[in-house]
Amino acid sequence: MTTPALLPLSGRRLPPLNLGASAFPHHRATLRLSEKFILLLILSAFITLCFGAFFFLPDSSKHKRFDLGLEDVLIPHVDTSKGGKNLGGFLIHGQGHDEHRHREEEERLRNKIRADHEKALEEAKEKLKKSRDEIQAEIQTEKNKVMQELKKKDSKPLPPVPLPNLIGINSGEPADPDIREKRNKVKEMMKHAWDNYRQYGWGHNELKPIARKGHSTNIFGNSQMGATIVDALDTLYIMGLHDEFREGQEWIDKNLDFSVNSEVSVFEVNIRFIGGLLAAYYLSGQEVFKIKAVQLAGKLLPAFNTPTGIPWAMVNLKSGVGRNWGWASAGSSILAEFGTLHMEFVHLSYLTGDPVYYNKVMHIRKLLQKMDRPNGLYPNYLNPRTGRWGQHHTSVGGLGDSFYEYLLKAWLMSDKMDTEARKMYDDAIEAIEKHLIRKSNGGLTFIGEWKNGHLERKMGHLTCFAGGMFALGADGSRDDKAGHYLQLGAEIAHTCHESYDRTTLKLGPEAFKFDGGVEAVAVRQNEKYYILRPEVIETYWYMWRFTHDPKYRQWGWEATQAIDKYCRVSGGFSGVKDVYSSSPTYDDVQQSFFLAETLKYLYLLFSNDDLLPLDNWVFNTEAHPLPVLHLANTTLSGNPAYR
Ligand code: DMJ
């Protein structure tokens, strides 16, 4: 329909058209023919316009239907053959029973809409009960399901994996009878720890050796995942405890199930379970360990669904919902947790041919590389939502430690091809040496903690692993400072030995100070405990491998005797609450890392170097050995280090 030229275009009104006698007083009797004709024309145009408006403007009931958004539904139901007109898509309805039918139809649709709205409201209410993270995780789980279905549809066989050369997995018998005896003693301690766990804690995560029952902590959620079994497997294997190894394997095969509604620590599950299973796989060649490791890794992946890709500290294995520790600064993830996944994840990609694991850890590395570091130091806290550092607290002990360890070990594990990791390690260690490492008045080298621009002159038992790390990283260090780093490792080993030697039980406290006349001694009561930790013995072993200085075996033997004397009980081994007390009380926990690490490092200390040689094996932070990957001819998607 065209718009008549006389209609106002701008909304301004035209002057009223008065054709009565008073409109033209001087021309009343004298209207000429041409004027009459023009008036007639205007009149006829006006009549045409009114007529057009009556027939062609859409009716108002039609508009109502559009407002309801029902046009698609209604139009097909109108029977135009019974009086309805269809003009250019607009419908004008007939009268009588058609109208009645139409009303019924509208009523039916209104009811349907009402019912649909109510249903949607109910669903929305249900959703609102859940947290944002839960909803996101549900969406992600759905997406993953679809992805997996798609994968299944066109699943190709995994590419054949060239298995690394597995050297030195069951040798190491020392010729010296004295050393052999010490090694046997360590093996006997392992048997005591295992047998008691077998008897009283089987299937539980850990053992309470005095109460003689199972034990667990929040790092494993409320699950019973047999942490001690998985953590102990490779130690059993290298000690030649094959019956026990098979028992463990059988339990894992039949009982280890990850579809549990349990919120676990991503870091702990990675280093103890995935690391333990992978090491057991490489040592024994039993497929079940590889399969379980890959299944479990799949359960950890939802933890990476954060705005930055920095994983949550915890994840629910069933729902995939992740979150961080309540105590962490500003909702942050922890450097030593999200920075201690690299070794295991690279192996997972290597074994499965699926780059997803590798990409996750490389993404973390790239993100860290881009960030500013105060004084070249990595703070312990990083917010996974904002990608910003939390509190400026740097530590080579708890919260920071194994991040640095994994930079070095990523390089070693890549057959020294991953030079990017080596550079990050070198840069970090230089900053640590400059800002955190000091000598006490008594001449003991220690590593303090950096807290908002201030150095706290306190060192943790956990920090003592760094002596071994410095020695391990000496070869290949920047500016050929190998001698310097070996010396630094020796100094840290010495300091940590002093922290043991200055106690009544000859076992090291959790943390010790170098302040106000105090040297390598714990001051606060809640720092005087020893919970069967491995770090000092770990450093003795690395120092022994690199120097063969007999003092390291001597120090290791002192620790063995002290543990056997003060921590051994008839139901296993327990931590002690005060290493300065001659009548210590027990904490009644046999930690899984005692079997995975402490006893393994002691056994290696009294073995020959051909057992798990360091040119072929790299130990994860839970002492699980993983083979060096010689990938010169294969690729691990994208990283030039692996080309
Ligand atoms: C172990 O679980 C690992 O070594 C971890 O890196 C930190 N320390 C505990 C044992 O002390």
CSV table of N, CA and C in Angstrom, one decimal, residues 494-588:
chain,number,residue,atom,x,y,z
A,494,HIS,N,74.1,-30.4,55.2
A,494,HIS,CA,74.7,-30.3,56.5
A,494,HIS,C,73.8,-29.6,57.5
A,495,THR,N,73.2,-28.5,57.1
A,495,THR,CA,72.3,-27.7,58.0
A,495,THR,C,71.1,-28.6,58.4
A,496,CYS,N,70.6,-29.4,57.5
A,496,CYS,CA,69.4,-30.2,57.8
A,496,CYS,C,69.8,-31.4,58.8
A,497,HIS,N,71.1,-31.9,58.6
A,497,HIS,CA,71.6,-32.9,59.5
A,497,HIS,C,71.7,-32.3,60.9
A,498,GLU,N,72.1,-31.0,60.9
A,498,GLU,CA,72.2,-30.4,62.3
A,498,GLU,C,70.9,-30.3,62.9
A,499,SER,N,69.8,-30.0,62.1
A,499,SER,CA,68.5,-29.9,62.7
A,499,SER,C,68.1,-31.2,63.3
A,500,TYR,N,68.6,-32.3,62.8
A,500,TYR,CA,68.3,-33.7,63.4
A,500,TYR,C,69.2,-33.9,64.6
A,501,ASP,N,70.5,-33.5,64.4
A,501,ASP,CA,71.5,-33.8,65.5
A,501,ASP,C,71.2,-33.0,66.8
A,502,ARG,N,70.6,-31.9,66.7
A,502,ARG,CA,70.4,-31.0,67.8
A,502,ARG,C,69.1,-31.4,68.6
A,503,THR,N,68.5,-32.5,68.3
A,503,THR,CA,67.3,-32.9,69.0
A,503,THR,C,67.6,-34.1,69.9
A,504,THR,N,66.7,-34.4,70.8
A,504,THR,CA,66.9,-35.5,71.7
A,504,THR,C,66.7,-36.9,70.9
A,505,LEU,N,65.8,-36.9,70.0
A,505,LEU,CA,65.5,-38.2,69.3
A,505,LEU,C,66.3,-38.4,68.1
A,506,LYS,N,67.1,-37.4,67.7
A,506,LYS,CA,67.9,-37.4,66.5
A,506,LYS,C,67.0,-37.5,65.2
A,507,LEU,N,65.9,-36.9,65.4
A,507,LEU,CA,64.9,-36.8,64.2
A,507,LEU,C,64.6,-35.3,64.1
A,508,GLY,N,64.4,-34.9,62.8
A,508,GLY,CA,64.3,-33.5,62.6
A,508,GLY,C,62.9,-32.9,62.9
A,509,PRO,N,62.8,-31.6,63.4
A,509,PRO,CA,61.5,-31.0,63.7
A,509,PRO,C,60.9,-30.5,62.3
A,510,GLU,N,59.7,-30.1,62.4
A,510,GLU,CA,59.0,-29.6,61.2
A,510,GLU,C,59.5,-28.3,60.7
A,511,ALA,N,60.0,-27.4,61.6
A,511,ALA,CA,60.6,-26.2,61.2
A,511,ALA,C,61.6,-25.7,62.2
A,512,PHE,N,62.6,-25.0,61.8
A,512,PHE,CA,63.7,-24.6,62.8
A,512,PHE,C,64.1,-23.2,62.4
A,513,LYS,N,64.6,-22.5,63.4
A,513,LYS,CA,64.9,-21.1,63.3
A,513,LYS,C,66.4,-20.8,63.3
A,514,PHE,N,66.7,-19.6,62.8
A,514,PHE,CA,68.1,-19.1,62.8
A,514,PHE,C,68.0,-17.6,63.3
A,515,ASP,N,67.6,-17.4,64.5
A,515,ASP,CA,67.3,-16.1,64.9
A,515,ASP,C,67.6,-16.0,66.4
A,516,GLY,N,68.0,-14.8,66.8
A,516,GLY,CA,68.2,-14.5,68.2
A,516,GLY,C,69.0,-15.6,69.0
A,517,GLY,N,70.1,-16.0,68.4
A,517,GLY,CA,71.0,-17.0,69.1
A,517,GLY,C,70.5,-18.5,68.9
A,518,VAL,N,69.4,-18.6,68.2
A,518,VAL,CA,68.9,-20.0,67.9
A,518,VAL,C,69.4,-20.5,66.6
A,519,GLU,N,69.9,-21.7,66.5
A,519,GLU,CA,70.4,-22.2,65.2
A,519,GLU,C,69.9,-23.6,65.0
A,520,ALA,N,69.1,-23.7,63.9
A,520,ALA,CA,68.6,-25.0,63.5
A,520,ALA,C,67.8,-25.7,64.5
A,521,VAL,N,67.1,-25.0,65.3
A,521,VAL,CA,66.3,-25.6,66.4
A,521,VAL,C,64.8,-25.0,66.3
A,522,ALA,N,63.9,-25.9,66.6
A,522,ALA,CA,62.5,-25.4,66.6
A,522,ALA,C,62.2,-24.7,67.9
A,523,VAL,N,61.5,-23.6,67.8
A,523,VAL,CA,61.2,-22.8,69.0
A,523,VAL,C,59.7,-23.0,69.4
A,524,ARG,N,58.8,-23.0,68.5
A,524,ARG,CA,57.4,-23.1,68.9
A,524,ARG,C,57.0,-24.6,69.0
A,525,GLN,N,56.2,-24.8,70.0
A,525,GLN,CA,55.8,-26.2,70.3
A,525,GLN,C,55.2,-26.9,69.1
A,526,ASN,N,54.4,-26.2,68.4
A,526,ASN,CA,53.7,-26.8,67.2
A,526,ASN,C,54.6,-27.0,66.0
A,527,GLU,N,55.9,-26.8,66.2
A,527,GLU,CA,56.8,-27.0,65.1
A,527,GLU,C,57.9,-28.1,65.5
A,528,LYS,N,57.6,-28.8,66.6
A,528,LYS,CA,58.6,-29.8,67.1
A,528,LYS,C,58.3,-31.2,66.6
A,529,TYR,N,57.3,-31.4,65.8
A,529,TYR,CA,56.9,-32.8,65.5
A,529,TYR,C,57.7,-33.4,64.3
A,530,TYR,N,57.8,-34.7,64.2
A,530,TYR,CA,58.3,-35.4,63.1
A,530,TYR,C,57.3,-36.4,62.6
A,531,ILE,N,56.9,-36.3,61.3
A,531,ILE,CA,55.8,-37.1,60.8
A,531,ILE,C,56.3,-38.1,59.8
A,532,LEU,N,57.5,-38.6,60.0
A,532,LEU,CA,58.1,-39.7,59.1
A,532,LEU,C,58.4,-39.1,57.7
A,533,ARG,N,58.7,-37.8,57.6
A,533,ARG,CA,58.9,-37.1,56.4
A,533,ARG,C,60.3,-37.6,55.8
A,534,PRO,N,60.4,-37.5,54.4
A,534,PRO,CA,61.5,-38.0,53.7
A,534,PRO,C,62.6,-37.0,53.3
A,535,GLU,N,62.3,-35.7,53.4
A,535,GLU,CA,63.2,-34.7,52.6
A,535,GLU,C,64.6,-34.7,53.0
A,536,VAL,N,65.0,-34.9,54.3
A,536,VAL,CA,66.4,-34.8,54.6
A,536,VAL,C,67.1,-36.1,54.1
A,537,ILE,N,66.4,-37.2,54.2
A,537,ILE,CA,67.0,-38.5,53.7
A,537,ILE,C,67.1,-38.4,52.1
A,538,GLU,N,66.2,-37.8,51.5
A,538,GLU,CA,66.2,-37.6,50.0
A,538,GLU,C,67.5,-36.8,49.7
A,539,THR,N,67.8,-35.8,50.4
A,539,THR,CA,69.0,-35.0,50.1
A,539,THR,C,70.2,-35.8,50.4
A,540,TYR,N,70.3,-36.6,51.5
A,540,TYR,CA,71.4,-37.4,51.7
A,540,TYR,C,71.7,-38.4,50.5
A,541,TRP,N,70.6,-38.9,50.0
A,541,TRP,CA,70.7,-39.9,48.9
A,541,TRP,C,71.3,-39.2,47.6
A,542,TYR,N,70.7,-38.1,47.2
A,542,TYR,CA,71.3,-37.4,46.1
A,542,TYR,C,72.7,-37.0,46.3
A,543,MET,N,73.0,-36.5,47.5
A,543,MET,CA,74.4,-36.1,47.7
A,543,MET,C,75.3,-37.3,47.7
A,544,TRP,N,74.8,-38.4,48.2
A,544,TRP,CA,75.6,-39.7,48.1
A,544,TRP,C,75.9,-40.0,46.6
A,545,ARG,N,74.9,-40.0,45.8
A,545,ARG,CA,75.0,-40.4,44.4
A,545,ARG,C,76.0,-39.5,43.7
A,546,PHE,N,76.0,-38.2,44.0
A,546,PHE,CA,76.9,-37.3,43.3
A,546,PHE,C,78.3,-37.2,43.9
A,547,THR,N,78.5,-37.5,45.1
A,547,THR,CA,79.8,-37.3,45.8
A,547,THR,C,80.4,-38.6,46.3
A,548,HIS,N,79.6,-39.6,46.6
A,548,HIS,CA,80.1,-40.8,47.3
A,548,HIS,C,80.8,-40.5,48.6
A,549,ASP,N,80.5,-39.4,49.2
A,549,ASP,CA,81.1,-39.1,50.5
A,549,ASP,C,80.4,-40.0,51.6
A,550,PRO,N,81.1,-40.8,52.3
A,550,PRO,CA,80.5,-41.8,53.2
A,550,PRO,C,79.7,-41.1,54.3
A,551,LYS,N,79.9,-39.8,54.6
A,551,LYS,CA,79.1,-39.2,55.7
A,551,LYS,C,77.6,-39.3,55.4
A,552,TYR,N,77.2,-39.3,54.1
A,552,TYR,CA,75.8,-39.3,53.8
A,552,TYR,C,75.2,-40.6,54.2
A,553,ARG,N,75.9,-41.7,53.9
A,553,ARG,CA,75.4,-43.0,54.4
A,553,ARG,C,75.4,-43.1,55.9
A,554,GLN,N,76.4,-42.5,56.5
A,554,GLN,CA,76.4,-42.4,58.0
A,554,GLN,C,75.2,-41.7,58.5
A,555,TRP,N,74.9,-40.5,58.0
A,555,TRP,CA,73.8,-39.7,58.4
A,555,TRP,C,72.5,-40.4,58.2
A,556,GLY,N,72.4,-41.1,57.0
A,556,GLY,CA,71.2,-41.9,56.7
A,556,GLY,C,71.0,-43.0,57.7
A,557,TRP,N,72.1,-43.6,58.1
A,557,TRP,CA,72.0,-44.7,59.0
A,557,TRP,C,71.5,-44.2,60.4
A,558,GLU,N,72.0,-43.1,60.8
A,558,GLU,CA,71.6,-42.5,62.1
A,558,GLU,C,70.0,-42.2,62.0
A,559,ALA,N,69.6,-41.8,60.9
A,559,ALA,CA,68.1,-41.5,60.8
A,559,ALA,C,67.3,-42.8,60.8
A,560,THR,N,67.9,-43.8,60.1
A,560,THR,CA,67.2,-45.1,60.1
A,560,THR,C,67.0,-45.7,61.6
A,561,GLN,N,68.1,-45.6,62.3
A,561,GLN,CA,68.1,-46.1,63.7
A,561,GLN,C,67.1,-45.3,64.5
A,562,ALA,N,67.1,-44.0,64.4
A,562,ALA,CA,66.2,-43.2,65.2
A,562,ALA,C,64.8,-43.5,64.8
A,563,ILE,N,64.5,-43.6,63.6
A,563,ILE,CA,63.1,-44.0,63.2
A,563,ILE,C,62.7,-45.3,63.8
A,564,ASP,N,63.6,-46.3,63.7
A,564,ASP,CA,63.3,-47.6,64.2
A,564,ASP,C,63.1,-47.6,65.7
A,565,LYS,N,63.9,-46.8,66.3
A,565,LYS,CA,63.8,-46.8,67.8
A,565,LYS,C,62.6,-46.0,68.3
A,566,TYR,N,62.3,-44.8,67.7
A,566,TYR,CA,61.3,-43.9,68.3
A,566,TYR,C,60.0,-43.9,67.6
A,567,CYS,N,60.0,-44.4,66.3
A,567,CYS,CA,58.7,-44.3,65.6
A,567,CYS,C,58.1,-45.7,65.4
A,568,ARG,N,58.9,-46.7,65.6
A,568,ARG,CA,58.3,-48.1,65.4
A,568,ARG,C,57.4,-48.5,66.6
A,569,VAL,N,56.3,-49.0,66.3
A,569,VAL,CA,55.4,-49.6,67.3
A,569,VAL,C,55.0,-50.9,66.8
A,570,SER,N,54.3,-51.7,67.6
A,570,SER,CA,54.0,-53.1,67.1
A,570,SER,C,53.1,-53.1,65.9
A,571,GLY,N,52.3,-52.0,65.8
A,571,GLY,CA,51.3,-51.9,64.7
A,571,GLY,C,51.8,-51.1,63.5
A,572,GLY,N,53.1,-50.9,63.4
A,572,GLY,CA,53.6,-50.1,62.2
A,572,GLY,C,54.6,-49.1,62.7
A,573,PHE,N,54.5,-47.9,62.0
A,573,PHE,CA,55.4,-46.8,62.3
A,573,PHE,C,54.5,-45.5,62.5
A,574,SER,N,54.9,-44.7,63.5
A,574,SER,CA,54.0,-43.6,63.8
A,574,SER,C,54.9,-42.3,63.9
A,575,GLY,N,54.3,-41.2,63.6
A,575,GLY,CA,55.0,-39.9,63.8
A,575,GLY,C,55.1,-39.6,65.3
A,576,VAL,N,56.0,-38.7,65.6
A,576,VAL,CA,56.1,-38.3,67.1
A,576,VAL,C,55.9,-36.8,67.2
A,577,LYS,N,55.3,-36.4,68.4
A,577,LYS,CA,54.9,-35.0,68.5
A,577,LYS,C,56.0,-34.1,69.0
A,578,ASP,N,57.0,-34.6,69.6
A,578,ASP,CA,58.1,-33.6,70.1
A,578,ASP,C,59.4,-34.3,70.0
A,579,VAL,N,60.3,-33.9,69.1
A,579,VAL,CA,61.6,-34.6,68.9
A,579,VAL,C,62.6,-34.1,70.0
A,580,TYR,N,62.2,-33.2,70.8
A,580,TYR,CA,63.1,-32.7,71.9
A,580,TYR,C,62.7,-33.4,73.2
A,581,SER,N,61.7,-34.2,73.2
A,581,SER,CA,61.3,-34.9,74.5
A,581,SER,C,61.8,-36.3,74.5
A,582,SER,N,62.3,-36.7,75.7
A,582,SER,CA,62.9,-38.1,75.7
A,582,SER,C,61.8,-39.1,75.9
A,583,SER,N,60.6,-38.7,76.2
A,583,SER,CA,59.5,-39.7,76.2
A,583,SER,C,58.4,-39.1,75.2
A,584,PRO,N,58.6,-39.3,74.0
A,584,PRO,CA,57.7,-38.7,73.0
A,584,PRO,C,56.3,-39.4,73.0
A,585,THR,N,55.3,-38.6,72.6
A,585,THR,CA,54.0,-39.2,72.3
A,585,THR,C,53.8,-39.3,70.8
A,586,TYR,N,53.0,-40.3,70.5
A,586,TYR,CA,52.8,-40.6,69.0
A,586,TYR,C,51.7,-39.8,68.4
A,587,ASP,N,51.7,-39.6,67.2
A,587,ASP,CA,50.6,-38.9,66.5
A,587,ASP,C,49.6,-40.0,65.9
A,588,ASP,N,50.1,-41.2,66.0
A,588,ASP,CA,49.3,-42.4,65.5
A,588,ASP,C,48.9,-42.3,64.0
